[in-house]
Amino acid sequence: MSVLSSLKLVAAKRPQAMPAIQVRRNKLSNKLYEQIKLATALNEGKTYSPLRLRTFRNKETGEIKSIDVPQRIRQWWFTSDTGKVCIQVKYGRTIDISKGKNSVEVSSANELLKALETLKLAAESGEFDVQLESA
């Protein structure tokens, strides 16, 4: 008896492209992850700015150089006039989380992190699909 006979062999075809809605979900999920990292860093009194590789051409010599440049990330939350922290989800523009409601209100930094993580889970499970389609 050969070793390969103990495995289940199938004729499978690798998908060539990811569905468009899955690409949108992943993009929103990555942006929410950046917001979580930003909120965590601000809670710890640090800054969060991931590095991005930029390519520049020297105009005098024509030499091409690649350097790491810090990327600026804008926070999606703000303090409202009532003193509460409001989080808005942005995908090209501010999208409605529920019909007619575009922000989540929290009272503290710990709740901010929990709300961002909940929004990330909602994005990954497909609860924002309708809003992403219209955006």
Tab-separated table of C-alpha atoms in Angstrom:
chain	number	residue	atom	x	y	z
A	1	MET	CA	0.000	0.000	0.000
A	2	SER	CA	1.468	3.362	-1.030
A	3	VAL	CA	1.612	6.421	1.171
A	4	LEU	CA	-0.462	8.499	-1.272
A	5	SER	CA	-3.382	6.094	-1.076
A	6	SER	CA	-4.002	7.232	2.505
A	7	LEU	CA	-4.818	10.761	1.232
A	8	LYS	CA	-8.025	11.912	-0.391
A	9	LEU	CA	-7.110	12.990	-3.916
A	10	VAL	CA	-9.416	15.308	-5.911
A	11	ALA	CA	-9.265	17.287	-9.140
A	12	ALA	CA	-9.605	20.867	-7.849
A	13	LYS	CA	-9.335	24.131	-9.697
A	14	ARG	CA	-7.952	27.226	-8.006
A	15	PRO	CA	-10.254	30.266	-8.342
A	16	GLN	CA	-8.713	32.946	-10.525
A	17	ALA	CA	-10.327	36.004	-8.976
A	18	MET	CA	-11.884	36.843	-5.654
A	19	PRO	CA	-15.514	38.018	-5.769
A	20	ALA	CA	-15.880	41.810	-5.782
A	21	ILE	CA	-17.882	41.880	-2.553
A	22	GLN	CA	-15.131	39.925	-0.772
A	23	VAL	CA	-12.547	42.445	-1.985
A	24	ARG	CA	-14.699	45.264	-0.549
A	25	ARG	CA	-15.120	43.430	2.757
A	26	ASN	CA	-11.375	42.882	3.035
A	27	LYS	CA	-10.648	46.526	2.246
A	28	LEU	CA	-13.073	47.775	4.907
A	29	SER	CA	-11.783	45.214	7.395
A	30	ASN	CA	-8.188	46.367	6.833
A	31	LYS	CA	-9.179	50.005	7.325
A	32	LEU	CA	-10.989	49.118	10.557
A	33	TYR	CA	-7.878	47.225	11.681
A	34	GLU	CA	-5.844	50.396	11.145
A	35	GLN	CA	-8.382	52.337	13.229
A	36	ILE	CA	-8.049	49.757	16.030
A	37	LYS	CA	-4.258	50.083	15.938
A	38	LEU	CA	-4.568	53.895	15.981
A	39	ALA	CA	-6.950	53.855	18.964
A	40	THR	CA	-4.727	51.402	20.844
A	41	ALA	CA	-1.665	53.571	20.257
A	42	LEU	CA	-3.488	56.708	21.416
A	43	ASN	CA	-4.614	54.894	24.596
A	44	GLU	CA	-0.999	54.006	25.320
A	45	GLY	CA	0.188	57.554	24.603
A	46	LYS	CA	2.001	56.539	21.434
A	47	THR	CA	1.556	57.368	17.776
A	48	TYR	CA	0.671	54.960	15.002
A	49	SER	CA	1.816	55.664	11.490
A	50	PRO	CA	2.647	52.630	9.357
A	51	LEU	CA	5.470	52.930	6.873
A	52	ARG	CA	4.771	52.943	3.167
A	53	LEU	CA	7.330	52.354	0.445
A	54	ARG	CA	7.559	55.365	-1.876
A	55	THR	CA	9.644	55.535	-5.049
A	56	PHE	CA	11.261	58.813	-6.048
A	57	ARG	CA	13.322	59.758	-9.080
A	58	ASN	CA	16.219	62.142	-8.555
A	59	LYS	CA	15.701	64.873	-11.158
A	60	GLU	CA	19.415	65.627	-11.544
A	61	THR	CA	20.831	62.115	-11.815
A	62	GLY	CA	17.726	60.192	-12.909
A	63	GLU	CA	18.384	57.621	-10.193
A	64	ILE	CA	15.331	55.894	-8.711
A	65	LYS	CA	15.229	55.492	-4.925
A	66	SER	CA	12.721	53.739	-2.698
A	67	ILE	CA	12.328	54.993	0.851
A	68	ASP	CA	9.951	54.279	3.729
A	69	VAL	CA	7.611	57.184	4.417
A	70	PRO	CA	5.189	57.302	7.363
A	71	GLN	CA	1.576	57.104	6.232
A	72	ARG	CA	-0.918	59.445	7.884
A	73	ILE	CA	-4.097	57.786	9.064
A	74	ARG	CA	-7.070	59.951	9.975
A	75	GLN	CA	-9.158	58.816	12.886
A	76	TRP	CA	-12.791	57.997	12.215
A	77	TRP	CA	-14.008	59.132	15.624
A	78	PHE	CA	-14.655	62.535	17.156
A	79	THR	CA	-16.068	64.010	20.355
A	80	SER	CA	-19.650	65.206	19.956
A	81	ASP	CA	-21.133	68.265	21.627
A	82	THR	CA	-22.535	66.024	24.395
A	83	GLY	CA	-19.037	64.839	25.318
A	84	LYS	CA	-19.502	61.338	23.916
A	85	VAL	CA	-17.200	59.800	21.329
A	86	CYS	CA	-18.841	59.083	17.959
A	87	ILE	CA	-17.376	56.646	15.416
A	88	GLN	CA	-18.198	56.905	11.722
A	89	VAL	CA	-17.376	54.197	9.188
A	90	LYS	CA	-15.815	55.545	6.006
A	91	TYR	CA	-15.600	53.822	2.658
A	92	GLY	CA	-14.903	56.588	0.175
A	93	ARG	CA	-17.462	58.564	2.152
A	94	THR	CA	-19.256	58.144	5.457
A	95	ILE	CA	-21.604	55.189	5.152
A	96	ASP	CA	-24.791	54.595	7.134
A	97	ILE	CA	-24.392	51.867	9.728
A	98	SER	CA	-28.152	51.588	10.005
A	99	LYS	CA	-30.830	53.376	7.995
A	100	GLY	CA	-30.447	57.090	8.762
A	101	LYS	CA	-27.764	56.527	11.416
A	102	ASN	CA	-24.140	56.995	10.464
A	103	SER	CA	-22.253	56.789	13.760
A	104	VAL	CA	-21.802	54.723	16.894
A	105	GLU	CA	-21.727	56.560	20.220
A	106	VAL	CA	-19.429	55.355	23.021
A	107	SER	CA	-18.374	56.936	26.290
A	108	SER	CA	-14.767	55.801	26.889
A	109	ALA	CA	-11.599	54.679	25.168
A	110	ASN	CA	-12.164	51.045	26.181
A	111	GLU	CA	-15.618	51.133	24.649
A	112	LEU	CA	-14.098	52.743	21.541
A	113	LEU	CA	-11.834	49.724	21.025
A	114	LYS	CA	-14.696	47.271	21.623
A	115	ALA	CA	-16.939	49.142	19.179
A	116	LEU	CA	-14.215	49.205	16.500
A	117	GLU	CA	-13.629	45.466	16.926
A	118	THR	CA	-17.384	44.839	16.684
A	119	LEU	CA	-17.561	46.919	13.501
A	120	LYS	CA	-14.639	44.926	12.079
A	121	LEU	CA	-16.431	41.635	12.809
A	122	ALA	CA	-19.595	43.012	11.188
A	123	ALA	CA	-17.633	43.996	8.085
A	124	GLU	CA	-16.021	40.560	7.832
A	125	SER	CA	-19.357	38.776	8.243
A	126	GLY	CA	-20.947	40.814	5.444
A	127	GLU	CA	-23.299	43.090	7.390
A	128	PHE	CA	-22.086	46.147	5.438
A	129	ASP	CA	-22.484	44.573	1.979
A	130	VAL	CA	-25.481	46.714	0.992
A	131	GLN	CA	-23.741	49.921	2.074
A	132	LEU	CA	-20.521	48.929	0.298
A	133	GLU	CA	-22.425	48.250	-2.924
A	134	SER	CA	-23.982	51.729	-2.861
A	135	ALA	CA	-20.708	53.431	-1.946
